[in-house]
mmCIF file with all atom_site columns, C-alpha atoms and ligand atoms in Angstrom:
data_model
loop_
_atom_site.group_PDB
_atom_site.id
_atom_site.type_symbol
_atom_site.label_atom_id
_atom_site.label_alt_id
_atom_site.label_comp_id
_atom_site.label_asym_id
_atom_site.label_entity_id
_atom_site.label_seq_id
_atom_site.pdbx_PDB_ins_code
_atom_site.Cartn_x
_atom_site.Cartn_y
_atom_site.Cartn_z
_atom_site.occupancy
_atom_site.B_iso_or_equiv
_atom_site.pdbx_formal_charge
_atom_site.auth_seq_id
_atom_site.auth_comp_id
_atom_site.auth_asym_id
_atom_site.auth_atom_id
_atom_site.pdbx_PDB_model_num
ATOM   1   C CA  . MET A 1 1   ? -12.451 -11.006 0.937   1.00 86.00 ? 156 MET A CA  1
ATOM   2   C CA  . ILE A 1 2   ? -9.422  -10.035 -1.150  1.00 95.00 ? 157 ILE A CA  1
ATOM   3   C CA  . ILE A 1 3   ? -6.109  -11.011 0.443   1.00 97.00 ? 158 ILE A CA  1
ATOM   4   C CA  . THR A 1 4   ? -2.844  -9.618  -0.879  1.00 98.00 ? 159 THR A CA  1
ATOM   5   C CA  . ILE A 1 5   ? 0.632   -10.872 -0.004  1.00 98.00 ? 160 ILE A CA  1
ATOM   6   C CA  . ASP A 1 6   ? 3.336   -8.304  0.628   1.00 96.00 ? 161 ASP A CA  1
ATOM   7   C CA  . TYR A 1 7   ? 6.773   -8.068  2.231   1.00 97.00 ? 162 TYR A CA  1
ATOM   8   C CA  . MET A 1 8   ? 6.751   -7.288  5.974   1.00 97.00 ? 163 MET A CA  1
ATOM   9   C CA  . ASN A 1 9   ? 7.902   -3.814  7.019   1.00 96.00 ? 164 ASN A CA  1
ATOM   10  C CA  . ARG A 1 10  ? 8.355   -1.974  10.312  1.00 96.00 ? 165 ARG A CA  1
ATOM   11  C CA  . ASN A 1 11  ? 4.941   -0.279  10.027  1.00 97.00 ? 166 ASN A CA  1
ATOM   12  C CA  . ASP A 1 12  ? 3.305   -3.719  10.213  1.00 98.00 ? 167 ASP A CA  1
ATOM   13  C CA  . LEU A 1 13  ? 4.916   -4.688  13.516  1.00 98.00 ? 168 LEU A CA  1
ATOM   14  C CA  . ASP A 1 14  ? 2.271   -3.432  15.974  1.00 98.00 ? 169 ASP A CA  1
ATOM   15  C CA  . GLN A 1 15  ? -0.459  -5.420  14.206  1.00 98.00 ? 170 GLN A CA  1
ATOM   16  C CA  . ILE A 1 16  ? 1.850   -8.431  13.889  1.00 98.00 ? 171 ILE A CA  1
ATOM   17  C CA  . LEU A 1 17  ? 2.673   -8.358  17.598  1.00 98.00 ? 172 LEU A CA  1
ATOM   18  C CA  . ALA A 1 18  ? -1.036  -8.370  18.478  1.00 98.00 ? 173 ALA A CA  1
ATOM   19  C CA  . ILE A 1 19  ? -1.536  -11.477 16.310  1.00 98.00 ? 174 ILE A CA  1
ATOM   20  C CA  . GLU A 1 20  ? 1.648   -13.074 17.670  1.00 98.00 ? 175 GLU A CA  1
ATOM   21  C CA  . ARG A 1 21  ? 0.526   -12.586 21.286  1.00 98.00 ? 176 ARG A CA  1
ATOM   22  C CA  . SER A 1 22  ? -2.930  -14.018 20.572  1.00 98.00 ? 177 SER A CA  1
ATOM   23  C CA  . SER A 1 23  ? -1.437  -17.024 18.752  1.00 98.00 ? 178 SER A CA  1
ATOM   24  C CA  . PHE A 1 24  ? 1.510   -18.311 20.783  1.00 96.00 ? 179 PHE A CA  1
ATOM   25  C CA  . SER A 1 25  ? 2.205   -19.198 24.429  1.00 92.00 ? 180 SER A CA  1
ATOM   26  C CA  . ASN A 1 26  ? 5.784   -17.953 23.978  1.00 93.00 ? 181 ASN A CA  1
ATOM   27  C CA  . PRO A 1 27  ? 5.458   -15.031 21.515  1.00 96.00 ? 182 PRO A CA  1
ATOM   28  C CA  . TRP A 1 28  ? 8.354   -13.392 19.715  1.00 97.00 ? 183 TRP A CA  1
ATOM   29  C CA  . SER A 1 29  ? 9.262   -9.886  20.880  1.00 97.00 ? 184 SER A CA  1
ATOM   30  C CA  . LYS A 1 30  ? 9.166   -6.755  18.747  1.00 97.00 ? 185 LYS A CA  1
ATOM   31  C CA  . GLN A 1 31  ? 12.985  -6.763  18.817  1.00 96.00 ? 186 GLN A CA  1
ATOM   32  C CA  . THR A 1 32  ? 13.067  -10.255 17.321  1.00 96.00 ? 187 THR A CA  1
ATOM   33  C CA  . PHE A 1 33  ? 10.842  -9.222  14.402  1.00 97.00 ? 188 PHE A CA  1
ATOM   34  C CA  . GLU A 1 34  ? 12.838  -5.990  13.958  1.00 96.00 ? 189 GLU A CA  1
ATOM   35  C CA  . ALA A 1 35  ? 16.078  -7.955  13.766  1.00 95.00 ? 190 ALA A CA  1
ATOM   36  C CA  . GLU A 1 36  ? 14.607  -10.397 11.256  1.00 96.00 ? 191 GLU A CA  1
ATOM   37  C CA  . ILE A 1 37  ? 13.448  -7.657  8.856   1.00 96.00 ? 192 ILE A CA  1
ATOM   38  C CA  . SER A 1 38  ? 16.389  -5.284  9.404   1.00 94.00 ? 193 SER A CA  1
ATOM   39  C CA  . GLY A 1 39  ? 18.323  -6.659  6.437   1.00 90.00 ? 194 GLY A CA  1
ATOM   40  C CA  . GLU A 1 40  ? 21.199  -7.785  8.641   1.00 90.00 ? 195 GLU A CA  1
ATOM   41  C CA  . ASN A 1 41  ? 20.152  -11.431 8.340   1.00 91.00 ? 196 ASN A CA  1
ATOM   42  C CA  . LYS A 1 42  ? 20.678  -12.230 4.674   1.00 92.00 ? 197 LYS A CA  1
ATOM   43  C CA  . PHE A 1 43  ? 18.708  -15.502 5.015   1.00 95.00 ? 198 PHE A CA  1
ATOM   44  C CA  . ALA A 1 44  ? 15.531  -13.876 6.354   1.00 97.00 ? 199 ALA A CA  1
ATOM   45  C CA  . TYR A 1 45  ? 12.358  -13.577 4.278   1.00 97.00 ? 200 TYR A CA  1
ATOM   46  C CA  . TYR A 1 46  ? 9.177   -12.209 5.871   1.00 98.00 ? 201 TYR A CA  1
ATOM   47  C CA  . LEU A 1 47  ? 5.694   -11.845 4.336   1.00 98.00 ? 202 LEU A CA  1
ATOM   48  C CA  . VAL A 1 48  ? 2.389   -10.373 5.488   1.00 98.00 ? 203 VAL A CA  1
ATOM   49  C CA  . ALA A 1 49  ? -1.137  -11.085 4.290   1.00 98.00 ? 204 ALA A CA  1
ATOM   50  C CA  . ARG A 1 50  ? -3.296  -7.973  4.101   1.00 98.00 ? 205 ARG A CA  1
ATOM   51  C CA  . CYS A 1 51  ? -7.046  -7.449  3.826   1.00 97.00 ? 206 CYS A CA  1
ATOM   52  C CA  . LYS A 1 52  ? -7.181  -3.870  2.557   1.00 94.00 ? 207 LYS A CA  1
ATOM   53  C CA  . ASP A 1 53  ? -4.841  -2.101  5.035   1.00 91.00 ? 208 ASP A CA  1
ATOM   54  C CA  . GLU A 1 54  ? -5.252  -4.616  7.855   1.00 97.00 ? 209 GLU A CA  1
ATOM   55  C CA  . VAL A 1 55  ? -2.543  -7.212  8.559   1.00 98.00 ? 210 VAL A CA  1
ATOM   56  C CA  . VAL A 1 56  ? -4.363  -10.550 8.890   1.00 98.00 ? 211 VAL A CA  1
ATOM   57  C CA  . GLY A 1 57  ? -1.427  -12.961 8.844   1.00 98.00 ? 212 GLY A CA  1
ATOM   58  C CA  . TYR A 1 58  ? 2.308   -13.354 8.378   1.00 98.00 ? 213 TYR A CA  1
ATOM   59  C CA  . LEU A 1 59  ? 4.975   -15.872 7.586   1.00 98.00 ? 214 LEU A CA  1
ATOM   60  C CA  . GLY A 1 60  ? 8.696   -15.859 8.238   1.00 98.00 ? 215 GLY A CA  1
ATOM   61  C CA  . ALA A 1 61  ? 11.311  -18.050 6.617   1.00 98.00 ? 216 ALA A CA  1
ATOM   62  C CA  . TRP A 1 62  ? 15.038  -18.416 6.191   1.00 98.00 ? 217 TRP A CA  1
ATOM   63  C CA  . PHE A 1 63  ? 16.450  -19.319 2.799   1.00 97.00 ? 218 PHE A CA  1
ATOM   64  C CA  . ILE A 1 64  ? 19.515  -21.447 3.546   1.00 96.00 ? 219 ILE A CA  1
ATOM   65  C CA  . LEU A 1 65  ? 21.261  -22.870 0.487   1.00 93.00 ? 220 LEU A CA  1
ATOM   66  C CA  . SER A 1 66  ? 18.884  -25.368 -1.146  1.00 94.00 ? 221 SER A CA  1
ATOM   67  C CA  . GLU A 1 67  ? 16.357  -25.332 1.712   1.00 97.00 ? 222 GLU A CA  1
ATOM   68  C CA  . VAL A 1 68  ? 13.825  -22.909 3.098   1.00 98.00 ? 223 VAL A CA  1
ATOM   69  C CA  . HIS A 1 69  ? 12.974  -23.105 6.795   1.00 98.00 ? 224 HIS A CA  1
ATOM   70  C CA  . ILE A 1 70  ? 9.635   -21.649 7.947   1.00 98.00 ? 225 ILE A CA  1
ATOM   71  C CA  . THR A 1 71  ? 10.367  -19.892 11.238  1.00 97.00 ? 226 THR A CA  1
ATOM   72  C CA  . ASN A 1 72  ? 6.935   -18.503 12.071  1.00 98.00 ? 227 ASN A CA  1
ATOM   73  C CA  . ILE A 1 73  ? 3.408   -18.358 10.685  1.00 98.00 ? 228 ILE A CA  1
ATOM   74  C CA  . ALA A 1 74  ? 0.204   -17.050 12.228  1.00 98.00 ? 229 ALA A CA  1
ATOM   75  C CA  . VAL A 1 75  ? -3.190  -15.793 11.127  1.00 98.00 ? 230 VAL A CA  1
ATOM   76  C CA  . LYS A 1 76  ? -5.389  -13.321 13.027  1.00 98.00 ? 231 LYS A CA  1
ATOM   77  C CA  . PRO A 1 77  ? -7.921  -15.408 15.013  1.00 98.00 ? 232 PRO A CA  1
ATOM   78  C CA  . SER A 1 78  ? -10.886 -13.603 13.391  1.00 97.00 ? 233 SER A CA  1
ATOM   79  C CA  . HIS A 1 79  ? -9.600  -14.523 9.920   1.00 98.00 ? 234 HIS A CA  1
ATOM   80  C CA  . ARG A 1 80  ? -8.713  -18.221 10.340  1.00 98.00 ? 235 ARG A CA  1
ATOM   81  C CA  . ARG A 1 81  ? -10.042 -21.059 8.116   1.00 98.00 ? 236 ARG A CA  1
ATOM   82  C CA  . ARG A 1 82  ? -10.231 -18.772 5.079   1.00 97.00 ? 237 ARG A CA  1
ATOM   83  C CA  . GLY A 1 83  ? -7.137  -20.084 3.321   1.00 98.00 ? 238 GLY A CA  1
ATOM   84  C CA  . ILE A 1 84  ? -4.759  -17.299 4.412   1.00 98.00 ? 239 ILE A CA  1
ATOM   85  C CA  . ALA A 1 85  ? -2.018  -19.570 5.800   1.00 98.00 ? 240 ALA A CA  1
ATOM   86  C CA  . LYS A 1 86  ? -2.275  -21.747 2.700   1.00 98.00 ? 241 LYS A CA  1
ATOM   87  C CA  . LYS A 1 87  ? -1.908  -18.653 0.522   1.00 98.00 ? 242 LYS A CA  1
ATOM   88  C CA  . LEU A 1 88  ? 1.177   -17.469 2.447   1.00 98.00 ? 243 LEU A CA  1
ATOM   89  C CA  . ILE A 1 89  ? 2.860   -20.886 2.230   1.00 98.00 ? 244 ILE A CA  1
ATOM   90  C CA  . ASN A 1 90  ? 2.035   -21.297 -1.458  1.00 98.00 ? 245 ASN A CA  1
ATOM   91  C CA  . PHE A 1 91  ? 3.474   -17.819 -2.164  1.00 98.00 ? 246 PHE A CA  1
ATOM   92  C CA  . LEU A 1 92  ? 6.664   -18.846 -0.345  1.00 98.00 ? 247 LEU A CA  1
ATOM   93  C CA  . ILE A 1 93  ? 6.839   -22.116 -2.297  1.00 97.00 ? 248 ILE A CA  1
ATOM   94  C CA  . THR A 1 94  ? 6.497   -20.312 -5.626  1.00 96.00 ? 249 THR A CA  1
ATOM   95  C CA  . GLN A 1 95  ? 9.333   -17.948 -4.659  1.00 96.00 ? 250 GLN A CA  1
ATOM   96  C CA  . ALA A 1 96  ? 11.425  -20.867 -3.372  1.00 97.00 ? 251 ALA A CA  1
ATOM   97  C CA  . LYS A 1 97  ? 11.079  -22.770 -6.634  1.00 96.00 ? 252 LYS A CA  1
ATOM   98  C CA  . GLU A 1 98  ? 12.121  -19.679 -8.582  1.00 95.00 ? 253 GLU A CA  1
ATOM   99  C CA  . ARG A 1 99  ? 15.287  -19.556 -6.439  1.00 94.00 ? 254 ARG A CA  1
ATOM   100 C CA  . GLY A 1 100 ? 16.059  -23.240 -7.066  1.00 95.00 ? 255 GLY A CA  1
ATOM   101 C CA  . VAL A 1 101 ? 15.165  -24.369 -3.555  1.00 96.00 ? 256 VAL A CA  1
ATOM   102 C CA  . THR A 1 102 ? 14.481  -28.119 -3.323  1.00 96.00 ? 257 THR A CA  1
ATOM   103 C CA  . ALA A 1 103 ? 12.826  -28.527 0.106   1.00 98.00 ? 258 ALA A CA  1
ATOM   104 C CA  . VAL A 1 104 ? 10.803  -26.642 2.719   1.00 98.00 ? 259 VAL A CA  1
ATOM   105 C CA  . THR A 1 105 ? 11.074  -27.584 6.396   1.00 98.00 ? 260 THR A CA  1
ATOM   106 C CA  . LEU A 1 106 ? 9.697   -26.437 9.757   1.00 98.00 ? 261 LEU A CA  1
ATOM   107 C CA  . GLU A 1 107 ? 9.193   -27.424 13.384  1.00 98.00 ? 262 GLU A CA  1
ATOM   108 C CA  . VAL A 1 108 ? 5.758   -27.596 14.993  1.00 98.00 ? 263 VAL A CA  1
ATOM   109 C CA  . ARG A 1 109 ? 4.676   -28.476 18.534  1.00 98.00 ? 264 ARG A CA  1
ATOM   110 C CA  . VAL A 1 110 ? 3.518   -32.090 18.855  1.00 98.00 ? 265 VAL A CA  1
ATOM   111 C CA  . SER A 1 111 ? 0.286   -30.721 20.422  1.00 97.00 ? 266 SER A CA  1
ATOM   112 C CA  . ASN A 1 112 ? -0.444  -28.265 17.582  1.00 98.00 ? 267 ASN A CA  1
ATOM   113 C CA  . TYR A 1 113 ? -2.859  -30.382 15.561  1.00 98.00 ? 268 TYR A CA  1
ATOM   114 C CA  . PRO A 1 114 ? -4.438  -27.510 13.524  1.00 97.00 ? 269 PRO A CA  1
ATOM   115 C CA  . ALA A 1 115 ? -1.029  -26.443 12.178  1.00 98.00 ? 270 ALA A CA  1
ATOM   116 C CA  . GLN A 1 116 ? 0.009   -30.062 11.544  1.00 98.00 ? 271 GLN A CA  1
ATOM   117 C CA  . LYS A 1 117 ? -3.221  -30.577 9.583   1.00 98.00 ? 272 LYS A CA  1
ATOM   118 C CA  . LEU A 1 118 ? -2.459  -27.492 7.500   1.00 98.00 ? 273 LEU A CA  1
ATOM   119 C CA  . TYR A 1 119 ? 1.069   -28.685 6.729   1.00 98.00 ? 274 TYR A CA  1
ATOM   120 C CA  . ARG A 1 120 ? -0.043  -32.238 5.875   1.00 98.00 ? 275 ARG A CA  1
ATOM   121 C CA  . LYS A 1 121 ? -2.698  -30.816 3.560   1.00 98.00 ? 276 LYS A CA  1
ATOM   122 C CA  . LEU A 1 122 ? 0.046   -28.889 1.755   1.00 98.00 ? 277 LEU A CA  1
ATOM   123 C CA  . GLY A 1 123 ? 2.161   -32.033 1.316   1.00 97.00 ? 278 GLY A CA  1
ATOM   124 C CA  . PHE A 1 124 ? 4.531   -31.825 4.295   1.00 98.00 ? 279 PHE A CA  1
ATOM   125 C CA  . LYS A 1 125 ? 5.569   -35.142 5.884   1.00 98.00 ? 280 LYS A CA  1
ATOM   126 C CA  . GLU A 1 126 ? 6.852   -35.864 9.406   1.00 98.00 ? 281 GLU A CA  1
ATOM   127 C CA  . VAL A 1 127 ? 10.523  -36.768 9.262   1.00 98.00 ? 282 VAL A CA  1
ATOM   128 C CA  . GLY A 1 128 ? 11.596  -36.662 12.904  1.00 98.00 ? 283 GLY A CA  1
ATOM   129 C CA  . VAL A 1 129 ? 11.262  -35.217 16.383  1.00 98.00 ? 284 VAL A CA  1
ATOM   130 C CA  . ARG A 1 130 ? 13.356  -32.633 18.219  1.00 97.00 ? 285 ARG A CA  1
ATOM   131 C CA  . PRO A 1 131 ? 12.987  -33.579 21.909  1.00 97.00 ? 286 PRO A CA  1
ATOM   132 C CA  . LYS A 1 132 ? 12.187  -30.711 24.334  1.00 97.00 ? 287 LYS A CA  1
ATOM   133 C CA  . TYR A 1 133 ? 12.603  -28.160 21.524  1.00 96.00 ? 288 TYR A CA  1
ATOM   134 C CA  . TYR A 1 134 ? 10.279  -25.547 23.101  1.00 95.00 ? 289 TYR A CA  1
ATOM   135 C CA  . GLN A 1 135 ? 11.839  -23.968 26.147  1.00 90.00 ? 290 GLN A CA  1
ATOM   136 C CA  . ASP A 1 136 ? 8.609   -22.668 27.746  1.00 90.00 ? 291 ASP A CA  1
ATOM   137 C CA  . ASN A 1 137 ? 7.267   -26.176 28.490  1.00 91.00 ? 292 ASN A CA  1
ATOM   138 C CA  . ASN A 1 138 ? 9.924   -28.607 27.199  1.00 94.00 ? 293 ASN A CA  1
ATOM   139 C CA  . GLU A 1 139 ? 7.513   -29.793 24.497  1.00 96.00 ? 294 GLU A CA  1
ATOM   140 C CA  . ASP A 1 140 ? 8.854   -31.862 21.607  1.00 98.00 ? 295 ASP A CA  1
ATOM   141 C CA  . ALA A 1 141 ? 8.763   -30.542 18.043  1.00 98.00 ? 296 ALA A CA  1
ATOM   142 C CA  . LEU A 1 142 ? 7.818   -32.540 14.984  1.00 98.00 ? 297 LEU A CA  1
ATOM   143 C CA  . ILE A 1 143 ? 10.146  -31.852 12.077  1.00 98.00 ? 298 ILE A CA  1
ATOM   144 C CA  . MET A 1 144 ? 8.124   -31.590 8.867   1.00 98.00 ? 299 MET A CA  1
ATOM   145 C CA  . TRP A 1 145 ? 9.517   -31.609 5.383   1.00 98.00 ? 300 TRP A CA  1
ATOM   146 C CA  . LYS A 1 146 ? 8.244   -31.021 1.859   1.00 98.00 ? 301 LYS A CA  1
ATOM   147 C CA  . VAL A 1 147 ? 10.277  -31.783 -1.235  1.00 97.00 ? 302 VAL A CA  1
ATOM   148 C CA  . LEU A 1 148 ? 9.732   -29.261 -4.013  1.00 96.00 ? 303 LEU A CA  1
ATOM   149 C CA  . THR A 1 149 ? 9.513   -30.432 -7.576  1.00 82.00 ? 304 THR A CA  1
ATOM   150 C CA  . LYS A 1 150 ? 9.566   -28.305 -10.699 1.00 68.00 ? 305 LYS A CA  1
ATOM   151 C CA  . LYS A 1 151 ? 6.041   -29.318 -11.671 1.00 58.00 ? 306 LYS A CA  1
ATOM   152 C CA  . LYS A 1 152 ? 3.108   -27.690 -9.843  1.00 55.00 ? 307 LYS A CA  1
ATOM   153 C CA  . ASP A 1 153 ? 2.665   -29.288 -6.332  1.00 54.00 ? 308 ASP A CA  1
HETATM 154 C C1  . ACO B 2 .   ? 6.415   -23.172 11.959  1.00 77.49 ? 674 ACO B C1  1
HETATM 155 C C2  . ACO B 2 .   ? 5.363   -22.621 12.885  1.00 77.49 ? 674 ACO B C2  1
HETATM 156 O O1  . ACO B 2 .   ? 5.205   -21.432 13.023  1.00 77.49 ? 674 ACO B O1  1
HETATM 157 S S1  . ACO B 2 .   ? 4.336   -23.753 13.663  1.00 77.49 ? 674 ACO B S1  1
HETATM 158 C C3  . ACO B 2 .   ? 3.075   -22.714 14.409  1.00 77.49 ? 674 ACO B C3  1
HETATM 159 C C4  . ACO B 2 .   ? 1.936   -22.422 13.482  1.00 77.49 ? 674 ACO B C4  1
HETATM 160 N N1  . ACO B 2 .   ? 1.164   -21.276 13.978  1.00 77.49 ? 674 ACO B N1  1
HETATM 161 C C5  . ACO B 2 .   ? 0.268   -21.353 14.978  1.00 77.49 ? 674 ACO B C5  1
HETATM 162 O O2  . ACO B 2 .   ? -0.018  -22.421 15.520  1.00 77.49 ? 674 ACO B O2  1
HETATM 163 C C6  . ACO B 2 .   ? -0.364  -20.039 15.389  1.00 77.49 ? 674 ACO B C6  1
HETATM 164 C C7  . ACO B 2 .   ? -1.827  -20.179 15.722  1.00 77.49 ? 674 ACO B C7  1
HETATM 165 N N2  . ACO B 2 .   ? -2.600  -20.725 14.579  1.00 77.49 ? 674 ACO B N2  1
HETATM 166 C C8  . ACO B 2 .   ? -2.815  -19.995 13.464  1.00 77.49 ? 674 ACO B C8  1
HETATM 167 O O3  . ACO B 2 .   ? -2.396  -18.852 13.321  1.00 77.49 ? 674 ACO B O3  1
HETATM 168 C C9  . ACO B 2 .   ? -3.632  -20.663 12.369  1.00 77.49 ? 674 ACO B C9  1
HETATM 169 O O4  . ACO B 2 .   ? -4.570  -21.540 12.981  1.00 77.49 ? 674 ACO B O4  1
HETATM 170 C C10 . ACO B 2 .   ? -2.774  -21.449 11.335  1.00 77.49 ? 674 ACO B C10 1
HETATM 171 C C11 . ACO B 2 .   ? -1.594  -20.612 10.844  1.00 77.49 ? 674 ACO B C11 1
HETATM 172 C C12 . ACO B 2 .   ? -2.249  -22.767 11.943  1.00 77.49 ? 674 ACO B C12 1
HETATM 173 C C13 . ACO B 2 .   ? -3.687  -21.818 10.141  1.00 77.49 ? 674 ACO B C13 1
HETATM 174 O O5  . ACO B 2 .   ? -4.085  -20.610 9.506   1.00 77.49 ? 674 ACO B O5  1
HETATM 175 P P1  . ACO B 2 .   ? -5.424  -20.527 8.627   1.00 77.49 ? 674 ACO B P1  1
HETATM 176 O O6  . ACO B 2 .   ? -5.317  -19.331 7.747   1.00 77.49 ? 674 ACO B O6  1
HETATM 177 O O7  . ACO B 2 .   ? -6.602  -20.641 9.503   1.00 77.49 ? 674 ACO B O7  1
HETATM 178 O O8  . ACO B 2 .   ? -5.312  -21.871 7.744   1.00 77.49 ? 674 ACO B O8  1
HETATM 179 P P2  . ACO B 2 .   ? -6.019  -22.122 6.336   1.00 77.49 ? 674 ACO B P2  1
HETATM 180 O O9  . ACO B 2 .   ? -7.372  -21.483 6.325   1.00 77.49 ? 674 ACO B O9  1
HETATM 181 O O10 . ACO B 2 .   ? -5.081  -21.768 5.237   1.00 77.49 ? 674 ACO B O10 1
HETATM 182 O O11 . ACO B 2 .   ? -6.204  -23.711 6.432   1.00 77.49 ? 674 ACO B O11 1
HETATM 183 C C14 . ACO B 2 .   ? -5.900  -24.579 5.363   1.00 77.49 ? 674 ACO B C14 1
HETATM 184 C C15 . ACO B 2 .   ? -6.200  -25.997 5.835   1.00 77.49 ? 674 ACO B C15 1
HETATM 185 O O12 . ACO B 2 .   ? -5.439  -26.335 6.994   1.00 77.49 ? 674 ACO B O12 1
HETATM 186 C C16 . ACO B 2 .   ? -6.229  -27.145 7.880   1.00 77.49 ? 674 ACO B C16 1
HETATM 187 N N3  . ACO B 2 .   ? -6.527  -26.382 9.103   1.00 77.49 ? 674 ACO B N3  1
HETATM 188 C C17 . ACO B 2 .   ? -6.232  -25.103 9.374   1.00 77.49 ? 674 ACO B C17 1
HETATM 189 N N4  . ACO B 2 .   ? -6.664  -24.769 10.603  1.00 77.49 ? 674 ACO B N4  1
HETATM 190 C C18 . ACO B 2 .   ? -7.250  -25.860 11.120  1.00 77.49 ? 674 ACO B C18 1
HETATM 191 C C19 . ACO B 2 .   ? -7.926  -26.138 12.346  1.00 77.49 ? 674 ACO B C19 1
HETATM 192 N N5  . ACO B 2 .   ? -8.063  -25.212 13.328  1.00 77.49 ? 674 ACO B N5  1
HETATM 193 N N6  . ACO B 2 .   ? -8.415  -27.379 12.556  1.00 77.49 ? 674 ACO B N6  1
HETATM 194 C C20 . ACO B 2 .   ? -8.296  -28.339 11.611  1.00 77.49 ? 674 ACO B C20 1
HETATM 195 N N7  . ACO B 2 .   ? -7.687  -28.138 10.398  1.00 77.49 ? 674 ACO B N7  1
HETATM 196 C C21 . ACO B 2 .   ? -7.178  -26.908 10.167  1.00 77.49 ? 674 ACO B C21 1
HETATM 197 C C22 . ACO B 2 .   ? -7.513  -27.449 7.132   1.00 77.49 ? 674 ACO B C22 1
HETATM 198 O O13 . ACO B 2 .   ? -7.297  -28.628 6.360   1.00 77.49 ? 674 ACO B O13 1
HETATM 199 C C23 . ACO B 2 .   ? -7.634  -26.224 6.247   1.00 77.49 ? 674 ACO B C23 1
HETATM 200 O O14 . ACO B 2 .   ? -8.431  -26.430 5.109   1.00 77.49 ? 674 ACO B O14 1
HETATM 201 P P3  . ACO B 2 .   ? -10.057 -26.275 5.221   1.00 77.49 ? 674 ACO B P3  1
HETATM 202 O O15 . ACO B 2 .   ? -10.338 -25.000 5.966   1.00 77.49 ? 674 ACO B O15 1
HETATM 203 O O16 . ACO B 2 .   ? -10.494 -26.245 3.786   1.00 77.49 ? 674 ACO B O16 1
HETATM 204 O O17 . ACO B 2 .   ? -10.522 -27.484 5.974   1.00 77.49 ? 674 ACO B O17 1
#
């Protein structure tokens, strides 16, 4: 299976929304994705993973000064455990290093063990908790953090 990483565009949004709705209890709307990729938000950076013409995953991030904040990542349920999320995050990290970014951060639900395992495998550490961060069920978020070094991580 050959996976390519590309920048997200409007034509991807229907496939992305299907993945989003099958992945999250409180999915983003089409309008939210449209706003993120419209170019109006100068911090926003959105990628898709493709298998031929099919969107099989995506990642969103905001580049803010010396940090990059992962806002959203999901992989199509039929394509999980094949290294697609790892590939998306490693692509982001390579780009971040080229831009002089020194750390990557994100929030993840305390109950989301698969995603936490992914992040820990990629070198993220827990650095704190945001209480009741998720509005749909008042769940806490773990704050995870990865320091980027110039050498290969
Ligand atoms: C900032 C945020 O967006 S937090 C929310 C994250 N997104 C979600 O929870 C959406 C629903 N979940 C998903 O879309 C996917 O399960 C993701 C994004 C968490 C992982 O995507 P995948 O492409 O399946 O991960 P990938 O194959 O790259 O996994 C790499 C490693 O992470 C760990 N991992 C990934 N998924 C799991 C799992 N379900 N159970 C245990 N470990 C897992 C494993 O160590 C895995 O390596 P291995 O397969 O060699 O054991």
